[in-house]
XYZ file of C-alpha atoms in Angstrom:
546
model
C 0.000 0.000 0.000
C 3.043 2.439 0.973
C 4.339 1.687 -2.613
C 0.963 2.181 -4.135
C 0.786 5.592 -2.410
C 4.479 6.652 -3.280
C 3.847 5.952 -7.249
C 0.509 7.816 -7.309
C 2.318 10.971 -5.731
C 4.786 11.029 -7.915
C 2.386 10.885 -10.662
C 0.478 13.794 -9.361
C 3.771 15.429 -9.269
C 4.625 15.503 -12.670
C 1.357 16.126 -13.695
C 1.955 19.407 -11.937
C 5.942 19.643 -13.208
C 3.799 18.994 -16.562
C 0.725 21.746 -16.179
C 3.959 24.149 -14.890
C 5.578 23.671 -17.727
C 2.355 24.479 -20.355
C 2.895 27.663 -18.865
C 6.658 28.543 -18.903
C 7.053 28.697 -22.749
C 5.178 31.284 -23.127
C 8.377 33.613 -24.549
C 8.125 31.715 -27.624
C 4.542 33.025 -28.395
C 6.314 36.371 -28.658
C 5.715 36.571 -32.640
C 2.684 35.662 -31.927
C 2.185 39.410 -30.575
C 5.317 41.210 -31.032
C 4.562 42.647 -34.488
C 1.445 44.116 -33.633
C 3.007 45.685 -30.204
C 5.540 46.996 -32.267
C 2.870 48.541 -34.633
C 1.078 50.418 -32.215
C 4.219 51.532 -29.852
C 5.728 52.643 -33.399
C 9.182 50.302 -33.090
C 11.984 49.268 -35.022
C 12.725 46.101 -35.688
C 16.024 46.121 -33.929
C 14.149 47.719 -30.655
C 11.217 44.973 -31.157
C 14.360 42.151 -31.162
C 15.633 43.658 -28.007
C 12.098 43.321 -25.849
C 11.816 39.752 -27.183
C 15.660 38.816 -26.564
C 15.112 40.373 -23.126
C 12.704 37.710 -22.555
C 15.453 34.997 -23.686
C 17.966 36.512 -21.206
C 15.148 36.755 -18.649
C 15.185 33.063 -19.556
C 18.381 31.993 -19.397
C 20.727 34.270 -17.734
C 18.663 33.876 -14.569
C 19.263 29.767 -14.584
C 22.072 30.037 -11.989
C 20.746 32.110 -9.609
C 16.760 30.391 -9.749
C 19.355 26.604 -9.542
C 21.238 27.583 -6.297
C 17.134 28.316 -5.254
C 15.983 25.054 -6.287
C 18.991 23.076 -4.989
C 19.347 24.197 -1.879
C 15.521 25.115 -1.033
C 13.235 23.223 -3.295
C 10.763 23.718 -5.701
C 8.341 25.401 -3.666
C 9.853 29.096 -3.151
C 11.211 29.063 -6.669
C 7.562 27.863 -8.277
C 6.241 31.161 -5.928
C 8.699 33.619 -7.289
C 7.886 32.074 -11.200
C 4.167 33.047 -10.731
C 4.463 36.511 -9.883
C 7.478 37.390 -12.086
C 5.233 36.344 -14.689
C 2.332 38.172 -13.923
C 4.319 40.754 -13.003
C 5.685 41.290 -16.422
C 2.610 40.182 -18.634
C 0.075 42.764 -17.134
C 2.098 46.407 -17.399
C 2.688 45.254 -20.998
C -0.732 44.398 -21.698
C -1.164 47.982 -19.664
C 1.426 49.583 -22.439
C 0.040 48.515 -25.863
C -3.623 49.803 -24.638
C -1.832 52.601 -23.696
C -0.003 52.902 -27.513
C 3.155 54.642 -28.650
C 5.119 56.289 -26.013
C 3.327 55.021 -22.722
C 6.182 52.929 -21.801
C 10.105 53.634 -22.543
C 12.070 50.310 -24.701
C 14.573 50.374 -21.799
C 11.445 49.253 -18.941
C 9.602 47.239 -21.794
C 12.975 45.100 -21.793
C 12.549 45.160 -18.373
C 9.254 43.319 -18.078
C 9.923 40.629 -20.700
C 12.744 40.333 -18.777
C 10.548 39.338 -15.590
C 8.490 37.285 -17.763
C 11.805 35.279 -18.595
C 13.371 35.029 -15.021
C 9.280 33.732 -14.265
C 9.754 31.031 -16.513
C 12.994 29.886 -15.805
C 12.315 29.508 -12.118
C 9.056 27.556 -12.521
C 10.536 25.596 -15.079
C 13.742 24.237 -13.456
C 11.797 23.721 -10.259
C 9.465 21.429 -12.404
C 12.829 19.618 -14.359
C 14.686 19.280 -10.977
C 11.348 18.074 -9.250
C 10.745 15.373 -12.578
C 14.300 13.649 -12.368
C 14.512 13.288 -8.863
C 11.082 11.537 -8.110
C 11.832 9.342 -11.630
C 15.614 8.720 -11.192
C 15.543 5.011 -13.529
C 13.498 7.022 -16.620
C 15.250 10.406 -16.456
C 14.483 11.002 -20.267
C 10.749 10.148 -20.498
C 10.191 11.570 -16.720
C 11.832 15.085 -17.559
C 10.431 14.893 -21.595
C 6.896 15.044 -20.438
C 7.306 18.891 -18.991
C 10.188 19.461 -21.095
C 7.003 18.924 -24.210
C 4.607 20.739 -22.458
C 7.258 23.559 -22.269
C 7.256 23.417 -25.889
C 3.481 23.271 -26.421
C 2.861 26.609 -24.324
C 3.054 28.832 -27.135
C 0.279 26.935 -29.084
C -1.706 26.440 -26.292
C -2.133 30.078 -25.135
C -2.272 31.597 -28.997
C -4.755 28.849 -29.848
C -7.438 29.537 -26.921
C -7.025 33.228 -27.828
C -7.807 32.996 -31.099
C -10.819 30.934 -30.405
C -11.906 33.431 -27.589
C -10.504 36.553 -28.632
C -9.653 37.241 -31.930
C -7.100 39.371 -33.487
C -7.244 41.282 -30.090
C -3.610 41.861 -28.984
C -4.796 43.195 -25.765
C -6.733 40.474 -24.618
C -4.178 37.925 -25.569
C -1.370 39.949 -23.387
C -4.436 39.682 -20.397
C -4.729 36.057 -20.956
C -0.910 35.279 -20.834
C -0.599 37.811 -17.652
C -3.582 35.895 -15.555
C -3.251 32.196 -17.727
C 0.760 32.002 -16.078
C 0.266 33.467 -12.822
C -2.820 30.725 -12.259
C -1.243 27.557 -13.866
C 2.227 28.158 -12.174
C 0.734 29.463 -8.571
C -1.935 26.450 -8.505
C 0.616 23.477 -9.637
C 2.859 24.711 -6.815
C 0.564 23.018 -4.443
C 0.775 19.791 -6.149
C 4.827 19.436 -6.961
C 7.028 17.635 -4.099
C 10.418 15.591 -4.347
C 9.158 12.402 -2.986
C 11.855 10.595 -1.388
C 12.727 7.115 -2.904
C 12.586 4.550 -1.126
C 15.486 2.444 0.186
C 16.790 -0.622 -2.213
C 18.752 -3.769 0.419
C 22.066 -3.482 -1.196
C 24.628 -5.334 0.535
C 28.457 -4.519 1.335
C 29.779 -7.460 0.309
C 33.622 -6.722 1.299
C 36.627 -9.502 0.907
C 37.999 -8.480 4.328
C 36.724 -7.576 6.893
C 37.903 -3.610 6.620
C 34.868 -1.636 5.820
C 33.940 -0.593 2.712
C 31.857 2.661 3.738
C 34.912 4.810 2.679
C 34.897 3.614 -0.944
C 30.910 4.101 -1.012
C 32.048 8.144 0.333
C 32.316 10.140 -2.541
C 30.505 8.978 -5.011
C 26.948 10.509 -6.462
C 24.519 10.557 -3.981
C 22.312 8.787 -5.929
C 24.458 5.714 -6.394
C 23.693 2.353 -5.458
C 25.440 0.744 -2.899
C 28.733 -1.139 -3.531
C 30.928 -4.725 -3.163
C 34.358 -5.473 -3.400
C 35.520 -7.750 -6.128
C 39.587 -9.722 -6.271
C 39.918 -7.708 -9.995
C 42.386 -4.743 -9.809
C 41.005 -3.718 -13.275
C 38.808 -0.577 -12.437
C 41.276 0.738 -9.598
C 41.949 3.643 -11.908
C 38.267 4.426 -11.837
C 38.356 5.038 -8.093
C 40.984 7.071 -8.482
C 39.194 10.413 -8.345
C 37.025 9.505 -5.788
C 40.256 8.102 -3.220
C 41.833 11.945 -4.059
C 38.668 13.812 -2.594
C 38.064 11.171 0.235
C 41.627 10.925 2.201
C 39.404 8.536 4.725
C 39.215 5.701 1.562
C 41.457 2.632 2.009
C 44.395 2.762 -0.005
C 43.434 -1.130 -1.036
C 40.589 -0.214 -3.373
C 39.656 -3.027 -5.481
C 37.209 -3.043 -8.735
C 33.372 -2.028 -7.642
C 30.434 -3.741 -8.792
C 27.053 -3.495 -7.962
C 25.064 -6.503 -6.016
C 21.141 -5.260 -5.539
C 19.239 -7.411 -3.529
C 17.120 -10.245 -4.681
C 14.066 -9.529 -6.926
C 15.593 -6.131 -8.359
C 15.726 -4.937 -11.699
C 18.779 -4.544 -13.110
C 17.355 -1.781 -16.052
C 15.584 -0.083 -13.049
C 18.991 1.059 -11.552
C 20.658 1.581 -15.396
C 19.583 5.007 -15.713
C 21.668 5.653 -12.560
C 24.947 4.125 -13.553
C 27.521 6.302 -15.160
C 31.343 5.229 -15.929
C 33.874 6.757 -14.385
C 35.413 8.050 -17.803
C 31.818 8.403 -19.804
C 30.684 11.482 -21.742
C 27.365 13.196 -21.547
C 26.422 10.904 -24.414
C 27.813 7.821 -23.069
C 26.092 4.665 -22.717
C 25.978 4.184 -19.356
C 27.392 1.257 -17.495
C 24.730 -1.509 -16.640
C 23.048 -0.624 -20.446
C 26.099 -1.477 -22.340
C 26.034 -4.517 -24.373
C 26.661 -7.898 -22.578
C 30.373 -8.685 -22.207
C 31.574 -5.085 -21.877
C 33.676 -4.271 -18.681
C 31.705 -1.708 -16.241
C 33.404 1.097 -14.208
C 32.241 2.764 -11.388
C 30.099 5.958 -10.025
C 31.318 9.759 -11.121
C 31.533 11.965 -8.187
C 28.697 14.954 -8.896
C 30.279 17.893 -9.725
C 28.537 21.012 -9.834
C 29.377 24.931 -9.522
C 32.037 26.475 -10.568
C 33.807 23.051 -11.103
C 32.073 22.235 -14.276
C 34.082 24.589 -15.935
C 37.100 22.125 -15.912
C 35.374 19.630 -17.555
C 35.662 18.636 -20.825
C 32.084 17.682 -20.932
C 31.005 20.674 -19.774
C 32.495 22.724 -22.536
C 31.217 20.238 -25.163
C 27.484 20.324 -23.872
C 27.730 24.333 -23.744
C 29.590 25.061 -27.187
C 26.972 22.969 -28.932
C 23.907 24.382 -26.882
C 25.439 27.751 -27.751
C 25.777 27.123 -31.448
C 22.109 25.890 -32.144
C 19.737 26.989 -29.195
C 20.968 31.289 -31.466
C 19.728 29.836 -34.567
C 16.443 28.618 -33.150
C 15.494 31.732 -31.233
C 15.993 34.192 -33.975
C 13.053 32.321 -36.248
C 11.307 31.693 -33.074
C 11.442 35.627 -32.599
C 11.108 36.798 -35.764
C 8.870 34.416 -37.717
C 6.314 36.783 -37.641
C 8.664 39.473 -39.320
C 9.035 36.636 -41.851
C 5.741 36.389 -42.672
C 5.147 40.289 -42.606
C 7.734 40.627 -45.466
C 7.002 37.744 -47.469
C 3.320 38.450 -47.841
C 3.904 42.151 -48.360
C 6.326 41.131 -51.024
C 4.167 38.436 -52.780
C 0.645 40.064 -52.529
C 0.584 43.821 -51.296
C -2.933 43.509 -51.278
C -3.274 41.189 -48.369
C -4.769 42.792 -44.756
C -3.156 43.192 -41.515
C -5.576 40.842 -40.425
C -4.588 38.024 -42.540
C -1.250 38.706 -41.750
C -2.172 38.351 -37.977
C -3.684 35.071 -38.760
C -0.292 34.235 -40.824
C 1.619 34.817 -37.959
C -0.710 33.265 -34.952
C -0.822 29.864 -37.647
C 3.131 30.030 -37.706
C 3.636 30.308 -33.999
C 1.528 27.109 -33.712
C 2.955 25.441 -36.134
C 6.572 25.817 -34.269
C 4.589 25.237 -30.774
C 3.431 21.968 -32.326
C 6.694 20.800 -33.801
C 8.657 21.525 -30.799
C 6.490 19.667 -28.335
C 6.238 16.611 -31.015
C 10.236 16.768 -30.987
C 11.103 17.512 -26.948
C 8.488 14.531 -26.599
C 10.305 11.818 -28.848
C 13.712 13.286 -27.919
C 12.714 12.915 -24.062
C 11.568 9.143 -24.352
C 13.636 8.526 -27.849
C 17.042 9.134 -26.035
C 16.355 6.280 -23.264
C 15.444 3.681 -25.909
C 18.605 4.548 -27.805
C 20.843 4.113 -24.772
C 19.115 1.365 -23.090
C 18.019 -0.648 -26.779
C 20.754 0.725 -29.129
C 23.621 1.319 -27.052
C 24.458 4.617 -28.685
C 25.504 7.921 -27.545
C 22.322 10.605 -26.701
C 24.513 12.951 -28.705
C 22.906 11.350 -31.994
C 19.812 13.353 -30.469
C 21.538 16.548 -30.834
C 23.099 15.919 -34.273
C 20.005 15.484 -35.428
C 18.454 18.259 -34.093
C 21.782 19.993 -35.631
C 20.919 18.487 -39.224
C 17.068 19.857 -39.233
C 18.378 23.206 -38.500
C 20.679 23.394 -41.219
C 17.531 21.856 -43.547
C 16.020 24.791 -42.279
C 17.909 27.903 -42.597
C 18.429 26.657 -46.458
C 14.619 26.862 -46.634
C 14.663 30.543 -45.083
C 17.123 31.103 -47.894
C 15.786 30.031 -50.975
C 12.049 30.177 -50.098
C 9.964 33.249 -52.471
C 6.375 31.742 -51.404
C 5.065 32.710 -48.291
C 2.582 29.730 -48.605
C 5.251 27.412 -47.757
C 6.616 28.888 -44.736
C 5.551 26.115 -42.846
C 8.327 24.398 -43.497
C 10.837 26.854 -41.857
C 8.576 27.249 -38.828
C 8.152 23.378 -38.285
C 11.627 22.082 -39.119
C 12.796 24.847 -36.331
C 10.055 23.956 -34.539
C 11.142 20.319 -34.551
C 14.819 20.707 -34.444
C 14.542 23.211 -31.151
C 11.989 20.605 -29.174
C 14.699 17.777 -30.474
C 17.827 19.909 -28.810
C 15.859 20.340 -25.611
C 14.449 16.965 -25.115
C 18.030 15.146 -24.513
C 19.594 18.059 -22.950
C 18.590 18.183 -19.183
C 19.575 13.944 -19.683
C 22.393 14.848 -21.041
C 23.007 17.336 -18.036
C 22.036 14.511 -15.471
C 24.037 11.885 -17.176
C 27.599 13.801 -16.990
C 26.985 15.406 -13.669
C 24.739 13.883 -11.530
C 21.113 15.109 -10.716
C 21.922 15.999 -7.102
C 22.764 19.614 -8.666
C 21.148 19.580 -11.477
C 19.140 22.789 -12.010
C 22.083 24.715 -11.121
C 23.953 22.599 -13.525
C 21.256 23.757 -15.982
C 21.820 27.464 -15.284
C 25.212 27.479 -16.272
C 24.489 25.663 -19.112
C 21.676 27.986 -20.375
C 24.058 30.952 -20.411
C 25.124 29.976 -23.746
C 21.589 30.844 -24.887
C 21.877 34.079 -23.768
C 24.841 35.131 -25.546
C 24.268 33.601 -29.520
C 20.478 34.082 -29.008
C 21.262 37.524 -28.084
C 23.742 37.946 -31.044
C 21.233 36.390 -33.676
C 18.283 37.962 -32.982
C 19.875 41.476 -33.181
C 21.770 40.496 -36.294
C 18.385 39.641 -38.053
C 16.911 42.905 -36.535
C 20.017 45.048 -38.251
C 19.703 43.277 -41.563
C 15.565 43.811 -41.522
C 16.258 47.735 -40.558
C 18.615 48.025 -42.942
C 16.206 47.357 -45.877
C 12.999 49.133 -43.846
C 11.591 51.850 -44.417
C 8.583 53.937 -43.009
C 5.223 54.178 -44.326
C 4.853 57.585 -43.949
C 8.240 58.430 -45.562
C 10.283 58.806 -42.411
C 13.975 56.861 -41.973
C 14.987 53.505 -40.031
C 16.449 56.319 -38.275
C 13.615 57.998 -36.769
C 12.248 55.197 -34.500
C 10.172 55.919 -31.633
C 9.525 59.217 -33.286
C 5.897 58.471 -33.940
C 6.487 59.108 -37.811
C 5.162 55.753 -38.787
C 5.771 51.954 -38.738
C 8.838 50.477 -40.128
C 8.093 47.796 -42.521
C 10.328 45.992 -45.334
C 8.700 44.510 -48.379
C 11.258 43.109 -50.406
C 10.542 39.266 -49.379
C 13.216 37.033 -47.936
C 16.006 39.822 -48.944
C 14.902 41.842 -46.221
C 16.621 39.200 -43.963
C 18.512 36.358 -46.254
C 21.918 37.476 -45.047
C 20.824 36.692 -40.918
C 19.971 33.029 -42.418
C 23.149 32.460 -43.789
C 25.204 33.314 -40.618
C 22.834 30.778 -38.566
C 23.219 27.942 -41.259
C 27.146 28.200 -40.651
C 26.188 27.973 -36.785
C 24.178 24.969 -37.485
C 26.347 22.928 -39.861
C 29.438 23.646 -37.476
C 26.945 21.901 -34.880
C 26.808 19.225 -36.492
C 30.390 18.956 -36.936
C 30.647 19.433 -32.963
C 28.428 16.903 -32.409
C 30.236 14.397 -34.357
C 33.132 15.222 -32.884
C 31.479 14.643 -29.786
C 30.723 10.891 -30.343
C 33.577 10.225 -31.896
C 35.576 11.267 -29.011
C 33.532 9.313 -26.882
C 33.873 6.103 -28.304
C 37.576 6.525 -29.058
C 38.124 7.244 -25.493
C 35.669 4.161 -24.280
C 37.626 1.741 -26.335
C 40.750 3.059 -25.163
C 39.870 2.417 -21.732
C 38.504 -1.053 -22.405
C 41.902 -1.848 -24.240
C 43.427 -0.683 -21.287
C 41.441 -2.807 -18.766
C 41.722 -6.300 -20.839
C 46.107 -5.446 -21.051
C 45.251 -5.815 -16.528
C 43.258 -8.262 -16.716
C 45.448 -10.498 -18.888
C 48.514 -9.446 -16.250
C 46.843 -9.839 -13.119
């Protein structure tokens, strides 16, 4: 019955990780409204690319300081701080495009999509932090269900507009303001770290000196450890007998011995060699025959950045996570300059719709791809035996597919394929990440792990987005006859209708950024396995002496 009750709380808990979630991705409806604010508050497109990058920084930026909050206090106070930062920033926005062109300076706009970033990110790694722990053996699928639902927020708040409200602008900024502050403050109630229950693993030593100072130091979500006669992993204990002086200087290879009736998969997802890579396959889900090695310490903080792995993980989330934002941001400047180019006799209205269809369509594609990238990353590890990092070069792969659509594409009718393939390719990238995360550090400090990683967002999405936004002013003009130079002047909006030249050249430097991350990536698992066989090369040459 205790069981029973355990499993059906954690289910409740990711249900609210999951309803969290629908309401944390709510910076990538920003094209979704963005044009028309920018309309009415007469903005460049530059100025327009700094509110919505705000909102990525808000995002991002804030992922170290909201992962000390989670790992040290919980989800609760961090879920709490999410609702009102978002409601906090949706409302006075709302409050500035009723009040139209110069209620509200750019500099305190940034401000509040800011908030509306920093409100996300806090719910959102207290939901991921919350997700692995209570689901430690199915990390992938247990973090890919909110890790989707992050990607489905956009669709799901532009969709119930448009069926309630209409090309109203206003209303839609009300809905986000109230629809966060609700979902976030009310699934804060529901989301606890249940603690897992105790597995009988026995200390099996070969003398009678105890063993408790080999178990010190590593991950605190390792099983529990026997001594075997082999001397072929001592290397692997090495950097655990360096941190822990108490260790006996007789360590022996370390295997695991779970009690009767356990399942050796259930534990896999916890395993981790001593020299694995983010990507690796992990130790008990390697193919039979193939030596094992022992627990990583966790390493979190400041530490990461003398890891290899670390580097790896945030080069390659820097390269690709740019190239997604800056269609995720802009799309709806995409579809303002195609149509004007292709049929000048189209309405704002239809353009609205354009734009509202294009942020679903992205919405869509990204949950479909965090979902199958969550759960699709634990079959390839556990079924394949193959690196997660074949997640990301895929993801790598449909971004390149789709900055060659952005371009060579003249016909605004088939925009849909930019929007989905980034769509797709973004949900893939974030899917695998946070396993990736877990997998090379632990998940004892995981969302502060996170944070450091997602400052590599906030620089290349940051650098894209106002790239785009230079190359787009640069071939703008004003309707009334003013200059790109006049913005904020009231002198009319700023609008380019020369079709996919008014930003062609910001596509070209984000397919270099995506076909370099697929070279990264490859890298990646190359390295990976070279340094895996190495190793196992290694350990047969001390078996065969011994």
């Amino acid at each position: 019955m205790a069981d029973k009750a355990h499993f059906k709380t954690r289910v409740v808990s990711v249900v609210a990780a999951t309803t969290i979630s629908l309401a944390c991705g709510t910076n990538y409806a920003y094209s979704a409204w963005g044009p028309q604010f920018a309309e009415r508050m007469k903005l460049s497109a530059t100025q327009s690319n700094l509110i919505g990058a705000a909102g990525n920084v808000g995002m991002y930026a804030s992922g170290i300081p909201v992962g000390l909050l989670v790992d040290s206090k919980g989800p609760t106070p961090s879920v709490l701080l999410g609702s009102i930062a978002l409601g906090a920033g949706y409302f006075p926005i709302k409050k500035a495009f009723d009040g139209g062109a110069g209620s509200m300076s750019v500099s305190l706009l940034c401000f509040l999509s800011f908030l509306t970033g920093m409100g996300s990110c806090a719910s959102f790694s207290a939901s991921i932090k919350t997700s692995a722990l209570n689901w430690p053996h199915h990390r992938g699928t247990a973090t890919g269900l909110p890790l989707s639902a992050f990607g489905l927020s956009a669709l799901f708040f532009t969709l119930i507009s448009r069926l309630a409200f209409p090309d109203d602008t206003s209303n839609l900024l009300l809905f986000l303001a109230i629809g966060t502050f609700c979902m976030v403050f009310g699934g804060m109630f529901f989301l606890r770290v249940v603690p897992q229950p105790q597995t009988a693993y026995a200390a099996l030593p070969t003398s009678d000196s105890d063993v408790s100072g080999v178990e010190r130091g590593f991950r605190r979500d390792s099983n529990r450890l026997k001594r075997t006669k082999s001397g072929g992993s001592k290397r692997s204990l090495a950097g655990s007998a360096q941190d822990d002086p108490a260790a006996p200087d007789d360590r022996e290879n370390v295997t695991v011995v779970p009690a009767a009736g356990d399942d050796l998969d259930e534990r896999s997802s916890l395993m981790s060699k001593s020299s694995s890579g983010p990507g690796d396959i992990e130790a008990d889900e390697r193919p039979a025959g193939k030596s094992t090695h022992s627990h990583k310490p966790d390493v979190t903080g400041l530490a990461l950045l003398k890891h290899l792995d670390f580097w790896k993980l945030w080069v390659m989330m820097g390269l690709l996570t740019g190239v997604g934002l800056m269609t995720i941001n802009n799309i709806g400047n995409d579809v303002n300059a195609l149509w004007s180019h292709y049929d000048d006799s189209v309405s704002k209205s239809f353009i609205v719709e354009r734009q509202l269809d294009h942020v679903t369509i992205i919405s869509l594609m990204s949950f479909i791809g965090r979902l199958l990238s969550g759960i699709g990353s634990d079959l390839l590890v556990k079924r394949l035996h193959l690196s997660r990092f074949w997640c990301v070069i895929t993801s790598a792969s449909i971004f390149a597919g789709a900055q060659l659509v952005a371009i060579n594409l003249l016909n605004p009718h088939l925009l849909f394929f930019l929007s989905g393939l980034t769509g797709l390719a973004y949900g893939v990238l974030f899917g695998v990440y946070p396993a990736l995360v877990a997998d090379a550090f632990g998940v004892a400090g995981l969302s502060l792990n996170w944070g450091f990683m997602t400052l590599a967002p906030v620089i290349s999405g940051n650098v894209f987005n106002l790239c785009y936004g230079a190359f787009f002013d640069a071939r703008s003009e004003r309707e009334s006859g003013g200059k790109p130079g006049d913005e904020g002047k009231g002198q009319g909006e700023l609008v380019c209708r020369d079709g996919r030249e008014c930003y062609r050249q910001a596509y070209v430097v984000t397919l270099v950024s995506s076909v370099v991350g697929v070279a990264v990536g490859l890298w990646c698992v190359h390295h990976e396995w070279s340094v895996r066989r190495r190793l196992e090369k290694e350990e047969e040459e001390e078996a065969h002496r011994a």
